[in-house]
Amino acid sequence: MAPNIPEKQWAQVIEKTGGPIDYKEIPVPKPGPDEVLINIKFSGVCHTDLHAWKGDWPLPTKLPLVGGHEGAGVVVARGDLVKDIEIGDHAGIKWLNGSCLQCSFCQTADEPLCPSPILSGYTVDGSFQQYAIGKAAHVARIPKDVPLDAISPILCAGITVYKGLKESGARPGETVAIVGAGGGLGSLACQYAKAMGLQVIAIDTGDDKKKMLEGELGVKAFIDFAKTKDVVQDVQEQTEDKTGPNAVLVVAVNEGPFQQAMDYVRPRGTVVAIGLPANAFLKAPVFQTVTQMKTIKGSYVGNRKDTQEAIEFFRRGLIKAPFKTVGLSELSKVYELMEQGQIAGRYIVDTSK
Ligand code: NAD
Ligand code: ZN
């Protein structure tokens, strides 16, 4: 039986960058020939959504805008060209909503680098609404034995940190430092790193995050950057021969820790920049970078294969990161807490409330 799709739905709408976010009823969109319509049940709230609302990146958003790009739900309609997704399948809206599939990047499965990407909750409306559209080639396929609430943060945070860990080149048994470990990306990074056989040094601040990281996330060591006198020394102390971690994933949202990471990463190690603080620069001394053969690189979400792999880690029960659920109507409160750095793990919104 075809699902009953309403004409109207609830959504969080930004009319003006940095302006009020209105929880209101808007029309349910209709999918184009190569698209599916997903009845979003839950959506994670990523710090990127906060950047989009504030407009602090050098890339304009569409306006009015419905944010959100960690949306998990059920396919309720599909365009005529879509043959490989059925009505009733579970699927997810991720950051990369679509790409051209023809450029040299798309051809080599580097679709996040496509020069004409479609970005959910940024250049097209995203998952902070009850019905969202995704390009069929790109929507995440979610197995039915996976809960739609817990999987939602995997659709951006999980994929991104899983890809970042692969890009870091760290091998099982080695040590990785996660900077911003108590946040949404960071808490998942700790879990993926452990599942990939890595030892984790977690860097963040506050007792809630310390408790979560040392407790349920089971990291090897926690360093509170606001309490320690010398982050560099503390991080290096935690490694076997005191020369520093093999890799660092920086998912924090300010500039300082990006530069600091180059001071404590082990010679021949790699600093992977993932967080996207506004107006920030990467800077490292040329002398030490050369003579210690250190690498700095960026890592940006993941391709469709990374998406399926990240979901499969979750399905196998290897990824358990804490999340809190609130109603979609309470999105602004989540932004406030996020701005204050008060969120340990991820908040997700339930679109039925
Ligand atoms: P979040 O707000 O949940 O987490 C950020 C964490 O960083 C917080 O726990 C905060 O306490 C911590 N932090 C702040 N200053 C720190 C410091 N000096 N040292 C260590 N930790 C510090 O944010 P999130 O949703 O995890 O997103 C993080 C960033 O990653 C955002 O800028 C987001 O836009 C970006 N992002 C990038 C990609 C990508 O593909 N590269 C994908 C998704 C998100
Ligand atoms: Zn995101």
PDB file of N, CA and C and ligand atoms in Angstrom, residues 45-51 57 69-70 95 156-157 159-161 178-187 202-206 209 212 223-226 231 250-258 260 264 273-278 298-302 337-347, ligand 1:
ATOM      1  N   VAL A  45      22.104  16.571  15.307  1.00  0.00           N
ATOM      2  CA  VAL A  45      22.410  17.998  15.153  1.00  0.00           C
ATOM      3  C   VAL A  45      23.929  18.149  15.181  1.00  0.00           C
ATOM      4  N   CYS A  46      24.473  18.561  14.034  1.00  0.00           N
ATOM      5  CA  CYS A  46      25.930  18.651  13.872  1.00  0.00           C
ATOM      6  C   CYS A  46      26.346  20.110  14.052  1.00  0.00           C
ATOM      7  N   HIS A  47      27.583  20.313  14.478  1.00  0.00           N
ATOM      8  CA  HIS A  47      28.062  21.696  14.627  1.00  0.00           C
ATOM      9  C   HIS A  47      28.025  22.440  13.291  1.00  0.00           C
ATOM     10  N   THR A  48      28.099  21.692  12.190  1.00  0.00           N
ATOM     11  CA  THR A  48      27.977  22.308  10.858  1.00  0.00           C
ATOM     12  C   THR A  48      26.643  23.043  10.711  1.00  0.00           C
ATOM     13  N   ASP A  49      25.573  22.511  11.330  1.00  0.00           N
ATOM     14  CA  ASP A  49      24.268  23.180  11.254  1.00  0.00           C
ATOM     15  C   ASP A  49      24.330  24.550  11.930  1.00  0.00           C
ATOM     16  N   LEU A  50      25.119  24.608  12.992  1.00  0.00           N
ATOM     17  CA  LEU A  50      25.306  25.888  13.692  1.00  0.00           C
ATOM     18  C   LEU A  50      26.100  26.863  12.813  1.00  0.00           C
ATOM     19  N   HIS A  51      27.147  26.359  12.146  1.00  0.00           N
ATOM     20  CA  HIS A  51      27.904  27.208  11.202  1.00  0.00           C
ATOM     21  C   HIS A  51      26.959  27.734  10.104  1.00  0.00           C
ATOM     22  N   TRP A  57      31.044  30.493   7.472  1.00  0.00           N
ATOM     23  CA  TRP A  57      31.961  29.877   6.500  1.00  0.00           C
ATOM     24  C   TRP A  57      31.985  30.690   5.199  1.00  0.00           C
ATOM     25  N   HIS A  69      21.598  17.396   8.399  1.00  0.00           N
ATOM     26  CA  HIS A  69      22.169  16.468   7.409  1.00  0.00           C
ATOM     27  C   HIS A  69      22.561  15.141   8.053  1.00  0.00           C
ATOM     28  N   GLU A  70      21.859  14.804   9.138  1.00  0.00           N
ATOM     29  CA  GLU A  70      22.035  13.472   9.738  1.00  0.00           C
ATOM     30  C   GLU A  70      20.639  12.880   9.923  1.00  0.00           C
ATOM     31  N   TRP A  95      25.370  14.660   4.486  1.00  0.00           N
ATOM     32  CA  TRP A  95      25.818  16.004   4.070  1.00  0.00           C
ATOM     33  C   TRP A  95      25.865  16.111   2.542  1.00  0.00           C
ATOM     34  N   CYS A 156      26.622  11.788   9.443  1.00  0.00           N
ATOM     35  CA  CYS A 156      27.689  12.759   9.156  1.00  0.00           C
ATOM     36  C   CYS A 156      28.874  12.477  10.075  1.00  0.00           C
ATOM     37  N   ALA A 157      28.624  12.586  11.402  1.00  0.00           N
ATOM     38  CA  ALA A 157      29.735  12.459  12.347  1.00  0.00           C
ATOM     39  C   ALA A 157      30.473  11.127  12.184  1.00  0.00           C
ATOM     40  N   ILE A 159      30.525   8.864   9.627  1.00  0.00           N
ATOM     41  CA  ILE A 159      31.212   8.713   8.329  1.00  0.00           C
ATOM     42  C   ILE A 159      32.487   9.558   8.323  1.00  0.00           C
ATOM     43  N   THR A 160      32.359  10.786   8.805  1.00  0.00           N
ATOM     44  CA  THR A 160      33.486  11.730   8.750  1.00  0.00           C
ATOM     45  C   THR A 160      34.680  11.253   9.575  1.00  0.00           C
ATOM     46  N   VAL A 161      34.422  10.798  10.787  1.00  0.00           N
ATOM     47  CA  VAL A 161      35.570  10.394  11.614  1.00  0.00           C
ATOM     48  C   VAL A 161      36.143   9.046  11.168  1.00  0.00           C
ATOM     49  N   ILE A 178      42.454  12.337  19.839  1.00  0.00           N
ATOM     50  CA  ILE A 178      41.227  12.936  19.295  1.00  0.00           C
ATOM     51  C   ILE A 178      41.027  14.267  20.026  1.00  0.00           C
ATOM     52  N   VAL A 179      41.082  15.354  19.286  1.00  0.00           N
ATOM     53  CA  VAL A 179      40.986  16.683  19.889  1.00  0.00           C
ATOM     54  C   VAL A 179      39.566  17.214  19.668  1.00  0.00           C
ATOM     55  N   GLY A 180      38.846  17.385  20.801  1.00  0.00           N
ATOM     56  CA  GLY A 180      37.409  17.672  20.711  1.00  0.00           C
ATOM     57  C   GLY A 180      36.645  16.371  20.924  1.00  0.00           C
ATOM     58  N   ALA A 181      37.271  15.457  21.679  1.00  0.00           N
ATOM     59  CA  ALA A 181      36.779  14.083  21.830  1.00  0.00           C
ATOM     60  C   ALA A 181      35.406  13.988  22.495  1.00  0.00           C
ATOM     61  N   GLY A 182      35.030  15.023  23.261  1.00  0.00           N
ATOM     62  CA  GLY A 182      33.762  14.943  23.984  1.00  0.00           C
ATOM     63  C   GLY A 182      32.559  15.372  23.169  1.00  0.00           C
ATOM     64  N   GLY A 183      32.766  15.920  21.975  1.00  0.00           N
ATOM     65  CA  GLY A 183      31.651  16.401  21.151  1.00  0.00           C
ATOM     66  C   GLY A 183      31.062  15.295  20.289  1.00  0.00           C
ATOM     67  N   GLY A 184      30.260  15.703  19.306  1.00  0.00           N
ATOM     68  CA  GLY A 184      29.562  14.736  18.460  1.00  0.00           C
ATOM     69  C   GLY A 184      30.517  13.923  17.605  1.00  0.00           C
ATOM     70  N   LEU A 185      31.373  14.589  16.854  1.00  0.00           N
ATOM     71  CA  LEU A 185      32.339  13.863  16.029  1.00  0.00           C
ATOM     72  C   LEU A 185      33.336  13.119  16.910  1.00  0.00           C
ATOM     73  N   GLY A 186      33.807  13.822  17.954  1.00  0.00           N
ATOM     74  CA  GLY A 186      34.854  13.269  18.801  1.00  0.00           C
ATOM     75  C   GLY A 186      34.441  11.975  19.493  1.00  0.00           C
ATOM     76  N   SER A 187      33.216  11.955  20.048  1.00  0.00           N
ATOM     77  CA  SER A 187      32.800  10.755  20.783  1.00  0.00           C
ATOM     78  C   SER A 187      32.703   9.567  19.828  1.00  0.00           C
ATOM     79  N   ALA A 202      42.158  11.140  24.542  1.00  0.00           N
ATOM     80  CA  ALA A 202      41.049  12.063  24.299  1.00  0.00           C
ATOM     81  C   ALA A 202      41.359  13.424  24.908  1.00  0.00           C
ATOM     82  N   ILE A 203      41.158  14.479  24.117  1.00  0.00           N
ATOM     83  CA  ILE A 203      41.403  15.830  24.614  1.00  0.00           C
ATOM     84  C   ILE A 203      40.116  16.645  24.498  1.00  0.00           C
ATOM     85  N   ASP A 204      39.679  17.184  25.614  1.00  0.00           N
ATOM     86  CA  ASP A 204      38.494  18.053  25.644  1.00  0.00           C
ATOM     87  C   ASP A 204      38.463  18.680  27.034  1.00  0.00           C
ATOM     88  N   THR A 205      37.308  19.217  27.433  1.00  0.00           N
ATOM     89  CA  THR A 205      37.262  19.812  28.772  1.00  0.00           C
ATOM     90  C   THR A 205      35.940  19.518  29.466  1.00  0.00           C
ATOM     91  N   GLY A 206      35.969  19.527  30.806  1.00  0.00           N
ATOM     92  CA  GLY A 206      34.747  19.402  31.603  1.00  0.00           C
ATOM     93  C   GLY A 206      34.567  18.007  32.170  1.00  0.00           C
ATOM     94  N   LYS A 209      32.283  15.405  30.173  1.00  0.00           N
ATOM     95  CA  LYS A 209      32.960  14.772  29.046  1.00  0.00           C
ATOM     96  C   LYS A 209      34.022  13.793  29.532  1.00  0.00           C
ATOM     97  N   MET A 212      32.214  10.636  30.544  1.00  0.00           N
ATOM     98  CA  MET A 212      31.758   9.876  29.372  1.00  0.00           C
ATOM     99  C   MET A 212      32.944   9.188  28.682  1.00  0.00           C
ATOM    100  N   ILE A 223      42.672  14.083  28.626  1.00  0.00           N
ATOM    101  CA  ILE A 223      43.419  15.283  29.018  1.00  0.00           C
ATOM    102  C   ILE A 223      42.484  16.484  28.919  1.00  0.00           C
ATOM    103  N   ASP A 224      42.329  17.200  30.038  1.00  0.00           N
ATOM    104  CA  ASP A 224      41.463  18.381  30.067  1.00  0.00           C
ATOM    105  C   ASP A 224      42.311  19.582  29.660  1.00  0.00           C
ATOM    106  N   PHE A 225      42.060  20.075  28.432  1.00  0.00           N
ATOM    107  CA  PHE A 225      42.934  21.142  27.906  1.00  0.00           C
ATOM    108  C   PHE A 225      42.836  22.426  28.719  1.00  0.00           C
ATOM    109  N   ALA A 226      41.710  22.598  29.441  1.00  0.00           N
ATOM    110  CA  ALA A 226      41.542  23.834  30.220  1.00  0.00           C
ATOM    111  C   ALA A 226      42.219  23.738  31.576  1.00  0.00           C
ATOM    112  N   VAL A 231      49.621  20.958  27.468  1.00  0.00           N
ATOM    113  CA  VAL A 231      48.921  19.907  26.709  1.00  0.00           C
ATOM    114  C   VAL A 231      49.926  19.033  25.964  1.00  0.00           C
ATOM    115  N   VAL A 250      41.775  16.333  14.553  1.00  0.00           N
ATOM    116  CA  VAL A 250      41.331  17.569  15.214  1.00  0.00           C
ATOM    117  C   VAL A 250      39.906  17.879  14.779  1.00  0.00           C
ATOM    118  N   VAL A 251      38.975  17.699  15.710  1.00  0.00           N
ATOM    119  CA  VAL A 251      37.566  17.972  15.407  1.00  0.00           C
ATOM    120  C   VAL A 251      37.040  19.143  16.241  1.00  0.00           C
ATOM    121  N   ALA A 252      37.951  19.876  16.871  1.00  0.00           N
ATOM    122  CA  ALA A 252      37.549  21.031  17.688  1.00  0.00           C
ATOM    123  C   ALA A 252      37.166  22.195  16.766  1.00  0.00           C
ATOM    124  N   VAL A 253      36.499  23.188  17.359  1.00  0.00           N
ATOM    125  CA  VAL A 253      35.946  24.271  16.547  1.00  0.00           C
ATOM    126  C   VAL A 253      36.651  25.602  16.840  1.00  0.00           C
ATOM    127  N   ASN A 254      37.935  25.548  17.202  1.00  0.00           N
ATOM    128  CA  ASN A 254      38.740  26.774  17.237  1.00  0.00           C
ATOM    129  C   ASN A 254      40.157  26.478  16.781  1.00  0.00           C
ATOM    130  N   GLU A 255      40.888  27.557  16.502  1.00  0.00           N
ATOM    131  CA  GLU A 255      42.145  27.409  15.760  1.00  0.00           C
ATOM    132  C   GLU A 255      43.310  26.827  16.570  1.00  0.00           C
ATOM    133  N   GLY A 256      43.426  27.242  17.828  1.00  0.00           N
ATOM    134  CA  GLY A 256      44.594  26.883  18.647  1.00  0.00           C
ATOM    135  C   GLY A 256      45.009  25.422  18.557  1.00  0.00           C
ATOM    136  N   PRO A 257      44.069  24.489  18.830  1.00  0.00           N
ATOM    137  CA  PRO A 257      44.467  23.075  18.862  1.00  0.00           C
ATOM    138  C   PRO A 257      44.979  22.529  17.532  1.00  0.00           C
ATOM    139  N   PHE A 258      44.644  23.160  16.420  1.00  0.00           N
ATOM    140  CA  PHE A 258      45.162  22.683  15.130  1.00  0.00           C
ATOM    141  C   PHE A 258      46.678  22.866  15.081  1.00  0.00           C
ATOM    142  N   GLN A 260      48.656  23.378  17.808  1.00  0.00           N
ATOM    143  CA  GLN A 260      49.255  22.640  18.911  1.00  0.00           C
ATOM    144  C   GLN A 260      49.518  21.176  18.530  1.00  0.00           C
ATOM    145  N   TYR A 264      52.806  18.041  19.206  1.00  0.00           N
ATOM    146  CA  TYR A 264      52.900  16.776  19.952  1.00  0.00           C
ATOM    147  C   TYR A 264      52.768  15.520  19.086  1.00  0.00           C
ATOM    148  N   ALA A 273      43.056  17.432   9.878  1.00  0.00           N
ATOM    149  CA  ALA A 273      42.156  18.544  10.198  1.00  0.00           C
ATOM    150  C   ALA A 273      40.750  18.199   9.722  1.00  0.00           C
ATOM    151  N   ILE A 274      39.806  18.206  10.650  1.00  0.00           N
ATOM    152  CA  ILE A 274      38.413  17.867  10.327  1.00  0.00           C
ATOM    153  C   ILE A 274      37.457  18.979  10.774  1.00  0.00           C
ATOM    154  N   GLY A 275      37.679  19.509  11.977  1.00  0.00           N
ATOM    155  CA  GLY A 275      36.859  20.628  12.460  1.00  0.00           C
ATOM    156  C   GLY A 275      37.015  21.815  11.515  1.00  0.00           C
ATOM    157  N   LEU A 276      35.986  22.664  11.486  1.00  0.00           N
ATOM    158  CA  LEU A 276      35.981  23.766  10.519  1.00  0.00           C
ATOM    159  C   LEU A 276      35.725  25.112  11.204  1.00  0.00           C
ATOM    160  N   PRO A 277      36.633  25.527  12.124  1.00  0.00           N
ATOM    161  CA  PRO A 277      36.436  26.820  12.768  1.00  0.00           C
ATOM    162  C   PRO A 277      36.481  27.956  11.745  1.00  0.00           C
ATOM    163  N   ALA A 278      35.662  28.979  11.975  1.00  0.00           N
ATOM    164  CA  ALA A 278      35.604  30.109  11.043  1.00  0.00           C
ATOM    165  C   ALA A 278      36.935  30.859  11.035  1.00  0.00           C
ATOM    166  N   GLY A 298      43.793  17.584   5.293  1.00  0.00           N
ATOM    167  CA  GLY A 298      42.376  17.765   5.579  1.00  0.00           C
ATOM    168  C   GLY A 298      41.623  16.488   5.258  1.00  0.00           C
ATOM    169  N   SER A 299      40.458  16.300   5.904  1.00  0.00           N
ATOM    170  CA  SER A 299      39.605  15.165   5.560  1.00  0.00           C
ATOM    171  C   SER A 299      38.158  15.640   5.607  1.00  0.00           C
ATOM    172  N   TYR A 300      37.407  15.328   4.566  1.00  0.00           N
ATOM    173  CA  TYR A 300      36.077  15.906   4.375  1.00  0.00           C
ATOM    174  C   TYR A 300      35.051  14.799   4.147  1.00  0.00           C
ATOM    175  N   VAL A 301      34.115  14.684   5.028  1.00  0.00           N
ATOM    176  CA  VAL A 301      33.091  13.616   5.052  1.00  0.00           C
ATOM    177  C   VAL A 301      33.608  12.285   4.489  1.00  0.00           C
ATOM    178  N   GLY A 302      32.859  11.619   3.616  1.00  0.00           N
ATOM    179  CA  GLY A 302      33.311  10.333   3.088  1.00  0.00           C
ATOM    180  C   GLY A 302      32.521  10.036   1.833  1.00  0.00           C
ATOM    181  N   LEU A 337      23.177  25.151  23.600  1.00  0.00           N
ATOM    182  CA  LEU A 337      24.077  24.271  24.361  1.00  0.00           C
ATOM    183  C   LEU A 337      25.362  23.997  23.583  1.00  0.00           C
ATOM    184  N   MET A 338      25.208  23.820  22.272  1.00  0.00           N
ATOM    185  CA  MET A 338      26.362  23.516  21.427  1.00  0.00           C
ATOM    186  C   MET A 338      27.320  24.701  21.390  1.00  0.00           C
ATOM    187  N   GLU A 339      26.754  25.891  21.248  1.00  0.00           N
ATOM    188  CA  GLU A 339      27.551  27.118  21.231  1.00  0.00           C
ATOM    189  C   GLU A 339      28.382  27.250  22.514  1.00  0.00           C
ATOM    190  N   GLN A 340      27.780  26.826  23.634  1.00  0.00           N
ATOM    191  CA  GLN A 340      28.470  26.923  24.927  1.00  0.00           C
ATOM    192  C   GLN A 340      29.401  25.732  25.182  1.00  0.00           C
ATOM    193  N   GLY A 341      29.481  24.813  24.250  1.00  0.00           N
ATOM    194  CA  GLY A 341      30.345  23.637  24.438  1.00  0.00           C
ATOM    195  C   GLY A 341      29.832  22.708  25.531  1.00  0.00           C
ATOM    196  N   GLN A 342      28.505  22.711  25.743  1.00  0.00           N
ATOM    197  CA  GLN A 342      27.918  21.962  26.869  1.00  0.00           C
ATOM    198  C   GLN A 342      27.444  20.561  26.498  1.00  0.00           C
ATOM    199  N   ILE A 343      27.627  20.165  25.240  1.00  0.00           N
ATOM    200  CA  ILE A 343      27.063  18.868  24.837  1.00  0.00           C
ATOM    201  C   ILE A 343      28.124  17.772  24.887  1.00  0.00           C
ATOM    202  N   ALA A 344      27.866  16.774  25.741  1.00  0.00           N
ATOM    203  CA  ALA A 344      28.744  15.597  25.763  1.00  0.00           C
ATOM    204  C   ALA A 344      28.126  14.576  24.823  1.00  0.00           C
ATOM    205  N   GLY A 345      28.769  14.279  23.710  1.00  0.00           N
ATOM    206  CA  GLY A 345      28.194  13.382  22.702  1.00  0.00           C
ATOM    207  C   GLY A 345      27.338  14.176  21.730  1.00  0.00           C
ATOM    208  N   ARG A 346      26.211  13.604  21.313  1.00  0.00           N
ATOM    209  CA  ARG A 346      25.364  14.209  20.272  1.00  0.00           C
ATOM    210  C   ARG A 346      23.942  14.423  20.775  1.00  0.00           C
ATOM    211  N   TYR A 347      23.289  15.480  20.339  1.00  0.00           N
ATOM    212  CA  TYR A 347      21.838  15.621  20.471  1.00  0.00           C
ATOM    213  C   TYR A 347      21.219  15.224  19.147  1.00  0.00           C
TER     214      TYR A 347
HETATM  215  P1  NAD B   1      30.745  19.695  18.867  1.00  0.00           P
HETATM  216  O1  NAD B   1      30.385  21.085  19.265  1.00  0.00           O
HETATM  217  O2  NAD B   1      29.809  18.579  19.202  1.00  0.00           O
HETATM  218  O3  NAD B   1      32.176  19.303  19.447  1.00  0.00           O
HETATM  219  C1  NAD B   1      33.298  20.143  19.491  1.00  0.00           C
HETATM  220  C2  NAD B   1      34.113  19.763  20.717  1.00  0.00           C
HETATM  221  O4  NAD B   1      35.374  20.444  20.696  1.00  0.00           O
HETATM  222  C3  NAD B   1      33.438  20.155  22.042  1.00  0.00           C
HETATM  223  O5  NAD B   1      33.304  19.013  22.863  1.00  0.00           O
HETATM  224  C4  NAD B   1      34.401  21.181  22.637  1.00  0.00           C
HETATM  225  O6  NAD B   1      34.433  21.142  24.060  1.00  0.00           O
HETATM  226  C5  NAD B   1      35.720  20.727  22.031  1.00  0.00           C
HETATM  227  N1  NAD B   1      36.797  21.733  22.081  1.00  0.00           N
HETATM  228  C6  NAD B   1      36.716  23.067  21.976  1.00  0.00           C
HETATM  229  N2  NAD B   1      37.939  23.624  22.074  1.00  0.00           N
HETATM  230  C7  NAD B   1      38.829  22.615  22.239  1.00  0.00           C
HETATM  231  C8  NAD B   1      40.239  22.562  22.427  1.00  0.00           C
HETATM  232  N3  NAD B   1      40.986  23.639  22.469  1.00  0.00           N
HETATM  233  N4  NAD B   1      40.812  21.342  22.579  1.00  0.00           N
HETATM  234  C9  NAD B   1      40.057  20.223  22.576  1.00  0.00           C
HETATM  235  N5  NAD B   1      38.710  20.228  22.413  1.00  0.00           N
HETATM  236  C10 NAD B   1      38.109  21.410  22.249  1.00  0.00           C
HETATM  237  O7  NAD B   1      30.963  19.761  17.281  1.00  0.00           O
HETATM  238  P2  NAD B   1      30.883  18.578  16.179  1.00  0.00           P
HETATM  239  O8  NAD B   1      29.470  18.432  15.716  1.00  0.00           O
HETATM  240  O9  NAD B   1      31.624  17.415  16.686  1.00  0.00           O
HETATM  241  O10 NAD B   1      31.663  19.263  14.950  1.00  0.00           O
HETATM  242  C11 NAD B   1      33.032  19.636  15.083  1.00  0.00           C
HETATM  243  C12 NAD B   1      33.528  20.391  13.877  1.00  0.00           C
HETATM  244  O11 NAD B   1      33.663  19.503  12.772  1.00  0.00           O
HETATM  245  C13 NAD B   1      32.633  21.535  13.373  1.00  0.00           C
HETATM  246  O12 NAD B   1      33.441  22.638  12.963  1.00  0.00           O
HETATM  247  C14 NAD B   1      31.945  20.921  12.171  1.00  0.00           C
HETATM  248  O13 NAD B   1      31.498  21.881  11.243  1.00  0.00           O
HETATM  249  C15 NAD B   1      33.082  20.098  11.622  1.00  0.00           C
HETATM  250  N6  NAD B   1      32.709  19.025  10.699  1.00  0.00           N
HETATM  251  C16 NAD B   1      33.576  18.737   9.699  1.00  0.00           C
HETATM  252  C17 NAD B   1      33.297  17.703   8.829  1.00  0.00           C
HETATM  253  C18 NAD B   1      34.256  17.347   7.731  1.00  0.00           C
HETATM  254  O14 NAD B   1      33.859  16.640   6.817  1.00  0.00           O
HETATM  255  N7  NAD B   1      35.511  17.763   7.798  1.00  0.00           N
HETATM  256  C19 NAD B   1      32.108  16.975   8.953  1.00  0.00           C
HETATM  257  C20 NAD B   1      31.257  17.284  10.010  1.00  0.00           C
HETATM  258  C21 NAD B   1      31.563  18.316  10.886  1.00  0.00           C
END
